[in-house]
PDB file of C-alpha atoms in Angstrom:
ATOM      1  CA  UNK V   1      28.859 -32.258   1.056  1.00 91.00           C
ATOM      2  CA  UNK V   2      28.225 -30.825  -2.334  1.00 96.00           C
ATOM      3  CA  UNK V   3      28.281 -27.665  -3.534  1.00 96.00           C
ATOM      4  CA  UNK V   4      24.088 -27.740  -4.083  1.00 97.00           C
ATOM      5  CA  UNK V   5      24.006 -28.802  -1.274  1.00 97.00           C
ATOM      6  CA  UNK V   6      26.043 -26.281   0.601  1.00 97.00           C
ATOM      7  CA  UNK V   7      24.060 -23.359  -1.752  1.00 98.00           C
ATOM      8  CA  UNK V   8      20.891 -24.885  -0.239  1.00 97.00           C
ATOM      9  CA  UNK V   9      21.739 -24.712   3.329  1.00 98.00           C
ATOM     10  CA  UNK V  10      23.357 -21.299   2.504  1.00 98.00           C
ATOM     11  CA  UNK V  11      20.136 -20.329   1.141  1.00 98.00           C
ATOM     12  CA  UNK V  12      17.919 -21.256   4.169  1.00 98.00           C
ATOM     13  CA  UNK V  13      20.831 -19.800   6.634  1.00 98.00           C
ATOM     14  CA  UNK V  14      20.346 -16.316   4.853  1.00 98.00           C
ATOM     15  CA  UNK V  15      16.768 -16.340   4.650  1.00 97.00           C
ATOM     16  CA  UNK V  16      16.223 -17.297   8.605  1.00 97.00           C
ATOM     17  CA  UNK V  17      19.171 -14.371   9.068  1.00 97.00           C
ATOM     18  CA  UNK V  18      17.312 -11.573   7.309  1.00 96.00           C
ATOM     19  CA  UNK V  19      14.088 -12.440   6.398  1.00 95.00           C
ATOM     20  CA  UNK V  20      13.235  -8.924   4.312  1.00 90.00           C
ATOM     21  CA  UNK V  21      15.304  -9.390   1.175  1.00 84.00           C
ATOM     22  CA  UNK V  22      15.007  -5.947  -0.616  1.00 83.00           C
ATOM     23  CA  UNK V  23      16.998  -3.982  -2.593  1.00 89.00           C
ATOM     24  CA  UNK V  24      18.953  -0.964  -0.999  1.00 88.00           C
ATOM     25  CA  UNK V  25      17.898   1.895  -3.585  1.00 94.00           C
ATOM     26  CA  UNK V  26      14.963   3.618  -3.224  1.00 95.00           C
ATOM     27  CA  UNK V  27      12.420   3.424  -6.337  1.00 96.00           C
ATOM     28  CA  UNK V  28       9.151   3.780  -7.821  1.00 96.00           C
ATOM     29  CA  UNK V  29       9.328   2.540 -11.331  1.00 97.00           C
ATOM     30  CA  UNK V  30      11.547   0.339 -13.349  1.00 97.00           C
ATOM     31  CA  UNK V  31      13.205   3.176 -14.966  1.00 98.00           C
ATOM     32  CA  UNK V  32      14.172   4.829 -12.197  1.00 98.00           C
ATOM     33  CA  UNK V  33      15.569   1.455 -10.508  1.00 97.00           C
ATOM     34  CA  UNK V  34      17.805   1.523 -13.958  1.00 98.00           C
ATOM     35  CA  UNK V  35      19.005   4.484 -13.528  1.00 98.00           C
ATOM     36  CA  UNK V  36      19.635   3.921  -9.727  1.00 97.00           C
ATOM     37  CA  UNK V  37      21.667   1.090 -10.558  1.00 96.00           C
ATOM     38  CA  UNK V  38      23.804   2.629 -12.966  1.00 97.00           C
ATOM     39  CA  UNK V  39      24.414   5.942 -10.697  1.00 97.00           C
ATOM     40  CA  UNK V  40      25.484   3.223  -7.863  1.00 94.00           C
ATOM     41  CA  UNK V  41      28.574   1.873  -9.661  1.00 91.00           C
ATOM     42  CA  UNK V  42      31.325   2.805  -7.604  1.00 90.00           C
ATOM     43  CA  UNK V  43      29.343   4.163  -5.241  1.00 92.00           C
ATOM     44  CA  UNK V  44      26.935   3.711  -2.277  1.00 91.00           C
ATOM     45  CA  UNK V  45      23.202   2.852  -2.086  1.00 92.00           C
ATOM     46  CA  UNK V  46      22.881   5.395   0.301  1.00 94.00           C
ATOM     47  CA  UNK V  47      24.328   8.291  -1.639  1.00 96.00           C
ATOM     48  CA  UNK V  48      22.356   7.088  -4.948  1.00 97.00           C
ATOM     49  CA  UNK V  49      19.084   7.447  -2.394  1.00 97.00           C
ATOM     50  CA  UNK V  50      20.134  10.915  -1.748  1.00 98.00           C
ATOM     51  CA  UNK V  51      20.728  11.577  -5.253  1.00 98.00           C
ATOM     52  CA  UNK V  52      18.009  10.080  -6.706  1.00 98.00           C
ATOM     53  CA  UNK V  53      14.601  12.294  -5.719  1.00 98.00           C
ATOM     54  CA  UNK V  54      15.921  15.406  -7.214  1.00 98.00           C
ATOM     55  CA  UNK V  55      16.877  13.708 -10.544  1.00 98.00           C
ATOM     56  CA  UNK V  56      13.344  12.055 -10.697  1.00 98.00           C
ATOM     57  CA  UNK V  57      11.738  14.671 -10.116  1.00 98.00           C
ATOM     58  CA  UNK V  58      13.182  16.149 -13.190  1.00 98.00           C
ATOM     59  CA  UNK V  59      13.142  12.687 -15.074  1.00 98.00           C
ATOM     60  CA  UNK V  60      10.660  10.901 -14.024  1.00 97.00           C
ATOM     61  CA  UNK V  61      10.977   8.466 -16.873  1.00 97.00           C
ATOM     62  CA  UNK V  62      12.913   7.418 -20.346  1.00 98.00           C
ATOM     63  CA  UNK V  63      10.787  10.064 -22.498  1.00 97.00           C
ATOM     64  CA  UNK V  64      11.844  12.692 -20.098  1.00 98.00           C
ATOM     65  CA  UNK V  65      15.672  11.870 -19.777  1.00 98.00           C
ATOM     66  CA  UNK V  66      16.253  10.936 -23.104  1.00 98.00           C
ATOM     67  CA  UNK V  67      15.541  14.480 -23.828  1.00 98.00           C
ATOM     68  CA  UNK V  68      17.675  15.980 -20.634  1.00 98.00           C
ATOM     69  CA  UNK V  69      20.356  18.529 -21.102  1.00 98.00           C
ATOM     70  CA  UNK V  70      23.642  16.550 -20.362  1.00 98.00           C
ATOM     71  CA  UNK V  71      24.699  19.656 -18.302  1.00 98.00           C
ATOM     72  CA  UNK V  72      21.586  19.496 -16.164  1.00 98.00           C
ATOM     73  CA  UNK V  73      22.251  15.693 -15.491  1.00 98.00           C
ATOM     74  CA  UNK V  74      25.755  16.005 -14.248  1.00 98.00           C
ATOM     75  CA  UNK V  75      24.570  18.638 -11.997  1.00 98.00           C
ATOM     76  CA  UNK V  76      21.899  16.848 -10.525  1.00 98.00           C
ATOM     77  CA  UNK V  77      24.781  13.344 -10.546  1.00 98.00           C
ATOM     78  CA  UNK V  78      27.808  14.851  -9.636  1.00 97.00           C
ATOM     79  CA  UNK V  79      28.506  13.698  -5.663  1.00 97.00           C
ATOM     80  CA  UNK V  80      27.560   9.749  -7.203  1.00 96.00           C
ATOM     81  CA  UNK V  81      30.902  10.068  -8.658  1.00 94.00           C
ATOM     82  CA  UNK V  82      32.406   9.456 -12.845  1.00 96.00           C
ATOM     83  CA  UNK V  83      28.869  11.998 -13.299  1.00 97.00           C
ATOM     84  CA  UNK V  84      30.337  13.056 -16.862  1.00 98.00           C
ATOM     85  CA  UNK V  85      30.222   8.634 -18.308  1.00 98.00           C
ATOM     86  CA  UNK V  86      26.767   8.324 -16.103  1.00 98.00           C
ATOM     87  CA  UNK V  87      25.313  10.942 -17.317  1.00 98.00           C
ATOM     88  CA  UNK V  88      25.655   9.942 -20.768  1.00 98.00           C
ATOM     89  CA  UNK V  89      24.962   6.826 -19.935  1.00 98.00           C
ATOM     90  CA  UNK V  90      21.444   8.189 -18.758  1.00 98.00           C
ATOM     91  CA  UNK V  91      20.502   9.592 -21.567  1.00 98.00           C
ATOM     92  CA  UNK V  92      21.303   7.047 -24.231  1.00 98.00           C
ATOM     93  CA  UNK V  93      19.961   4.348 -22.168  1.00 98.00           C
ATOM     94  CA  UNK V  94      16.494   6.398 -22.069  1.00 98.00           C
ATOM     95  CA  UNK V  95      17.038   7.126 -25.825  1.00 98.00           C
ATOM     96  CA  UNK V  96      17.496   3.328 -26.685  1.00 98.00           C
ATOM     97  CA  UNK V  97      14.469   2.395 -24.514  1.00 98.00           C
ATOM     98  CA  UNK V  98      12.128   5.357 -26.201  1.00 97.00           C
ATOM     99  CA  UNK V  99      12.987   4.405 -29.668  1.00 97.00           C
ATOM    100  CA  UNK V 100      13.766   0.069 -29.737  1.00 98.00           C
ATOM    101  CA  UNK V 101      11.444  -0.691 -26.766  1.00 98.00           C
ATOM    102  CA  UNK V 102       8.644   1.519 -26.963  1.00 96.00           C
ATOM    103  CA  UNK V 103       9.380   3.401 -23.856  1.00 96.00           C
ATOM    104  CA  UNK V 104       9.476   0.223 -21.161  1.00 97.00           C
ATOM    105  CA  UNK V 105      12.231  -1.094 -19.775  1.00 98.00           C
ATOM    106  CA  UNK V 106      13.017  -4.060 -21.536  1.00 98.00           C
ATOM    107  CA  UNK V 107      12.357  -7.725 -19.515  1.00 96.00           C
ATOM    108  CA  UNK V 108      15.640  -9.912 -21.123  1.00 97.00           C
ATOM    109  CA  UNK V 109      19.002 -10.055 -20.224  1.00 97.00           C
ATOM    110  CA  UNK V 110      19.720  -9.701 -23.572  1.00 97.00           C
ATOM    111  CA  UNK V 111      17.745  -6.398 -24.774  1.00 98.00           C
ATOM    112  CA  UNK V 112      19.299  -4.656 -21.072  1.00 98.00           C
ATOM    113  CA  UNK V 113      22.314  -5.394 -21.808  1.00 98.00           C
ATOM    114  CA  UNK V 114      22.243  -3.676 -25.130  1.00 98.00           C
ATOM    115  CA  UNK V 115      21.310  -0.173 -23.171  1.00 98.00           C
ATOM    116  CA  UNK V 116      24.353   2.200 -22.809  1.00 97.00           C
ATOM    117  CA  UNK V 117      26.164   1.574 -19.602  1.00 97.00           C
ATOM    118  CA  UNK V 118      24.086  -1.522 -18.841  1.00 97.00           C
ATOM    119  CA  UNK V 119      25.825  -4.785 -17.753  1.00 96.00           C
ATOM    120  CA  UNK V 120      25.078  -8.229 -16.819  1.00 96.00           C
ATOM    121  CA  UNK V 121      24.937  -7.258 -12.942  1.00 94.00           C
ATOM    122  CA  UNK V 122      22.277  -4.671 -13.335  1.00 96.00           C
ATOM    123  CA  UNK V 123      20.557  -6.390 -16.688  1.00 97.00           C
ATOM    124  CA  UNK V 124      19.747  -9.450 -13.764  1.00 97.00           C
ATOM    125  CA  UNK V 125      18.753  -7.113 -10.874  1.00 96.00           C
ATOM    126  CA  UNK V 126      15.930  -5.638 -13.291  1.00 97.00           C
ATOM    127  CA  UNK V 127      14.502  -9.224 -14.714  1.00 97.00           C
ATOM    128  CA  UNK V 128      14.726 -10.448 -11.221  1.00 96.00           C
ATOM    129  CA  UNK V 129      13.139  -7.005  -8.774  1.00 95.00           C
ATOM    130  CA  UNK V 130      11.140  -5.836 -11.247  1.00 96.00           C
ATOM    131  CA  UNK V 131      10.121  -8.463 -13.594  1.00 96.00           C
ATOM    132  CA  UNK V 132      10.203 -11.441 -11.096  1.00 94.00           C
ATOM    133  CA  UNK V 133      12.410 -14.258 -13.025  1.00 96.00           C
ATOM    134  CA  UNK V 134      15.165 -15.941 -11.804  1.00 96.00           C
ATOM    135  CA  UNK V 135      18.189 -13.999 -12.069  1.00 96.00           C
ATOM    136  CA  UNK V 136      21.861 -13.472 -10.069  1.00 98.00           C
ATOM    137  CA  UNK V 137      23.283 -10.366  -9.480  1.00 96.00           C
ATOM    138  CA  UNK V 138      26.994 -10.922  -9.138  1.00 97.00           C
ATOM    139  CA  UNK V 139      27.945  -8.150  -7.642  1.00 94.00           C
ATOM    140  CA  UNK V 140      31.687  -7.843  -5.101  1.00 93.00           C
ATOM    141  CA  UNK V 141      29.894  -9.211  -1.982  1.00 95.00           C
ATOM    142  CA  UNK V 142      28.580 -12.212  -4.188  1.00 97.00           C
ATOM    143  CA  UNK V 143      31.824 -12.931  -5.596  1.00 97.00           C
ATOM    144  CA  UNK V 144      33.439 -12.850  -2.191  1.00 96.00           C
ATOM    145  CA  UNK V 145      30.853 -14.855   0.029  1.00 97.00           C
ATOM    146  CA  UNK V 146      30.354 -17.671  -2.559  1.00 97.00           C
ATOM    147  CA  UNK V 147      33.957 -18.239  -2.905  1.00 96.00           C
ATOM    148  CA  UNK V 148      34.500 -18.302   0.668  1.00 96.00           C
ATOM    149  CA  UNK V 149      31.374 -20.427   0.889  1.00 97.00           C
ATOM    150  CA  UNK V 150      33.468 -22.986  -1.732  1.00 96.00           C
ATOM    151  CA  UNK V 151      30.966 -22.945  -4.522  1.00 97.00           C
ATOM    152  CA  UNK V 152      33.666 -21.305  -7.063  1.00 96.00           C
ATOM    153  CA  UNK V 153      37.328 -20.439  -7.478  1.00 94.00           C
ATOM    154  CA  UNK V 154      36.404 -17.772 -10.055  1.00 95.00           C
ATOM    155  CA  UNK V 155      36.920 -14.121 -10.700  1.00 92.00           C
ATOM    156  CA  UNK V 156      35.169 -13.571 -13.512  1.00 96.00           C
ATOM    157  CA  UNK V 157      31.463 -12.735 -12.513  1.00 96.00           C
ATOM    158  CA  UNK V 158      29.678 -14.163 -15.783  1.00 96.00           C
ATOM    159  CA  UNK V 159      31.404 -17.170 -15.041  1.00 97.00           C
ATOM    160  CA  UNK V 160      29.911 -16.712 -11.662  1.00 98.00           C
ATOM    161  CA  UNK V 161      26.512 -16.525 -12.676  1.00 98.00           C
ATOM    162  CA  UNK V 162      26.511 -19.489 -14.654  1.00 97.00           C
ATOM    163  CA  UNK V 163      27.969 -21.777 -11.564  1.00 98.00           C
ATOM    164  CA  UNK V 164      24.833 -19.717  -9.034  1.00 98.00           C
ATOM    165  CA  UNK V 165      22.719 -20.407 -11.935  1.00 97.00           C
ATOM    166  CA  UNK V 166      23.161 -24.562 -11.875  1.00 97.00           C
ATOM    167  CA  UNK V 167      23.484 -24.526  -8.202  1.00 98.00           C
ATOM    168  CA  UNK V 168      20.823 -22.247  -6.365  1.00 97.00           C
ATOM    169  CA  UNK V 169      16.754 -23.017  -6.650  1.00 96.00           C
ATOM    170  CA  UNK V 170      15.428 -20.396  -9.263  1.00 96.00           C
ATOM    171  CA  UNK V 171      12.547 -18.933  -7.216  1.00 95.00           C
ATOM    172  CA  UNK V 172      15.710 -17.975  -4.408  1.00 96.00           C
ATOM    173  CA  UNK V 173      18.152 -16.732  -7.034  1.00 96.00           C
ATOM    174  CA  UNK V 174      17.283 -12.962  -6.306  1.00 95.00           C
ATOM    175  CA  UNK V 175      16.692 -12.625  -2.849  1.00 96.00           C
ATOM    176  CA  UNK V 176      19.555 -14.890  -2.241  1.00 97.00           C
ATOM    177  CA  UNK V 177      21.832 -11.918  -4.063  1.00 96.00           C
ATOM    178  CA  UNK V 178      20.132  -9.296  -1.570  1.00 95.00           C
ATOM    179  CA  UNK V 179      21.075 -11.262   1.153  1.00 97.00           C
ATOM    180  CA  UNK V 180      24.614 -11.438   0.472  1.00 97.00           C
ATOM    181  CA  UNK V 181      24.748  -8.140   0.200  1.00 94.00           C
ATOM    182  CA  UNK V 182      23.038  -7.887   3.439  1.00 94.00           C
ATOM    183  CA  UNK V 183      25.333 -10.557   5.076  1.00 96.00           C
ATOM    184  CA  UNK V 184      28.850  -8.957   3.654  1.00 95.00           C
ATOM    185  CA  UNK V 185      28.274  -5.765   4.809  1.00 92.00           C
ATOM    186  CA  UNK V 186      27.259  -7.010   8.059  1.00 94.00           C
ATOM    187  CA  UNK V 187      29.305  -9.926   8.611  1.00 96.00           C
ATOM    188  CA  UNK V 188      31.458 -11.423   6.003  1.00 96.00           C
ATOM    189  CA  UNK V 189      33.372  -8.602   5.444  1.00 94.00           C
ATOM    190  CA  UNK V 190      35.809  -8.267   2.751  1.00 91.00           C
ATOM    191  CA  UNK V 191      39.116  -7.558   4.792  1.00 88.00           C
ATOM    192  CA  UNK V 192      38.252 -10.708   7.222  1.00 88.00           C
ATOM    193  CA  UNK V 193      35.246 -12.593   7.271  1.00 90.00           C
ATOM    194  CA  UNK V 194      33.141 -12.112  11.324  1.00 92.00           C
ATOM    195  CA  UNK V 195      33.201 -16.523  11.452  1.00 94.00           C
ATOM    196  CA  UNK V 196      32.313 -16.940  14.853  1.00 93.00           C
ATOM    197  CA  UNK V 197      29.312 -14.608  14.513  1.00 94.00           C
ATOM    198  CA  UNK V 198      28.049 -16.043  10.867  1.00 96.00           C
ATOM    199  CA  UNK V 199      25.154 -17.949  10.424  1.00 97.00           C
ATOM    200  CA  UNK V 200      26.835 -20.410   7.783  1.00 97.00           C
ATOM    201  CA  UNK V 201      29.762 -21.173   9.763  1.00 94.00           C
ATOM    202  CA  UNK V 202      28.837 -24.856  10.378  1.00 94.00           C
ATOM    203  CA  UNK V 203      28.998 -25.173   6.507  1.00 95.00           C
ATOM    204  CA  UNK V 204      31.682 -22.733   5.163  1.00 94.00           C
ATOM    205  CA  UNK V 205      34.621 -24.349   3.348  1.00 88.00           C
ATOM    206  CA  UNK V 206      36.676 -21.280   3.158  1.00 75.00           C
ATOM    207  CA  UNK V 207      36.802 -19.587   6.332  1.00 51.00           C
ATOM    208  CA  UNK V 208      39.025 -16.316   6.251  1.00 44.00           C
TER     209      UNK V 208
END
């Protein structure tokens, strides 16, 4: 069996396992899924939810943040955890997009990436929730599920996305990272992977 053609089973396995593929953090606008994905590095989706409404309702949007008091941020911030970097982070980010992007979120890879604190992981989960192109979010339970699944032996999640890239159908790309997400919590966890309750078992290469 090849590896497309263990990404396309793995594709239809996930989707039959949890049909709703959404993201975790709570949102109304691009921006604020931006921010929400930079407050949840190192740290869950659920405390970025509980973070989240108060800072909105404060920043709504890039015009407002980019003109935040840094103090006020790390306030609102502090329990997501590294609050001082974040924060920062926040309110360049909203700078960059007021004054190079007119205020939107930008739609590449390549203009999020150039945002302060913004990397490839989050740059693809905004092209591909918001803006609706295909796009993989390697993120640790991506790295972990597709090795196990044998469709890398890399570390290096750029690499990662490349090898997803040439193997999984575009229009599946994102909802297949939401699922994995879904799945590794559930199942395939990262100390040992649940195998006898998994719904790619019959497939897996790298049972662990």
């Amino acid at each position: 069996m090849t590896k497309k053609e263990i990404a396309k089973l793995a594709v239809e396995a996930l989707k039959n396992e949890y049909p709703d593929a959404v993201c975790s953090l709570d949102y109304k606008t691009p921006f604020q899924l931006l921010v929400a994905t930079r407050l949840s590095a190192q740290c869950t989706d659920a405390r970025v939810n509980i973070v989240t409404p108060a800072l909105f309702e404060e920043f709504p949007d890039a015009e407002s943040m980019a003109q935040a008091d840094l103090e006020r941020v790390k306030e609102l911030i502090k329990s997501c955890g590294f609050y001082n970097t974040k924060a920062k982070d926040l309110i360049e980010m909203s700078k960059s997009i007021r004054e190079n992007f007119g205020g939107k979120v930008p739609e590449t890879i390549e203009d999020l990436t150039t945002l302060s604190g913004v990397g490839r992981k989050t740059a693809n989960l905004i092209v591909g929730d918001v803006y609706k192109k295909p796009a993989v979010v390697v993120d640790t339970h991506c790295i972990r599920i597709t090795r196990r699944l044998g469709l890398h032996s890399e570390k290096d999640p750029t690499k990662i996305e490349q090898i997803l890239k040439g193997l999984l159908p575009p229009q599946e790309s994102n909802d297949f990272c939401h699922r994995l997400v879904l799945h590794g919590r559930a199942v395939c966890k990262a100390p040992k992977a649940n195998c006898e309750n998994c719904c790619m078992n019959d497939f897996c290469r790298k049972k662990a």
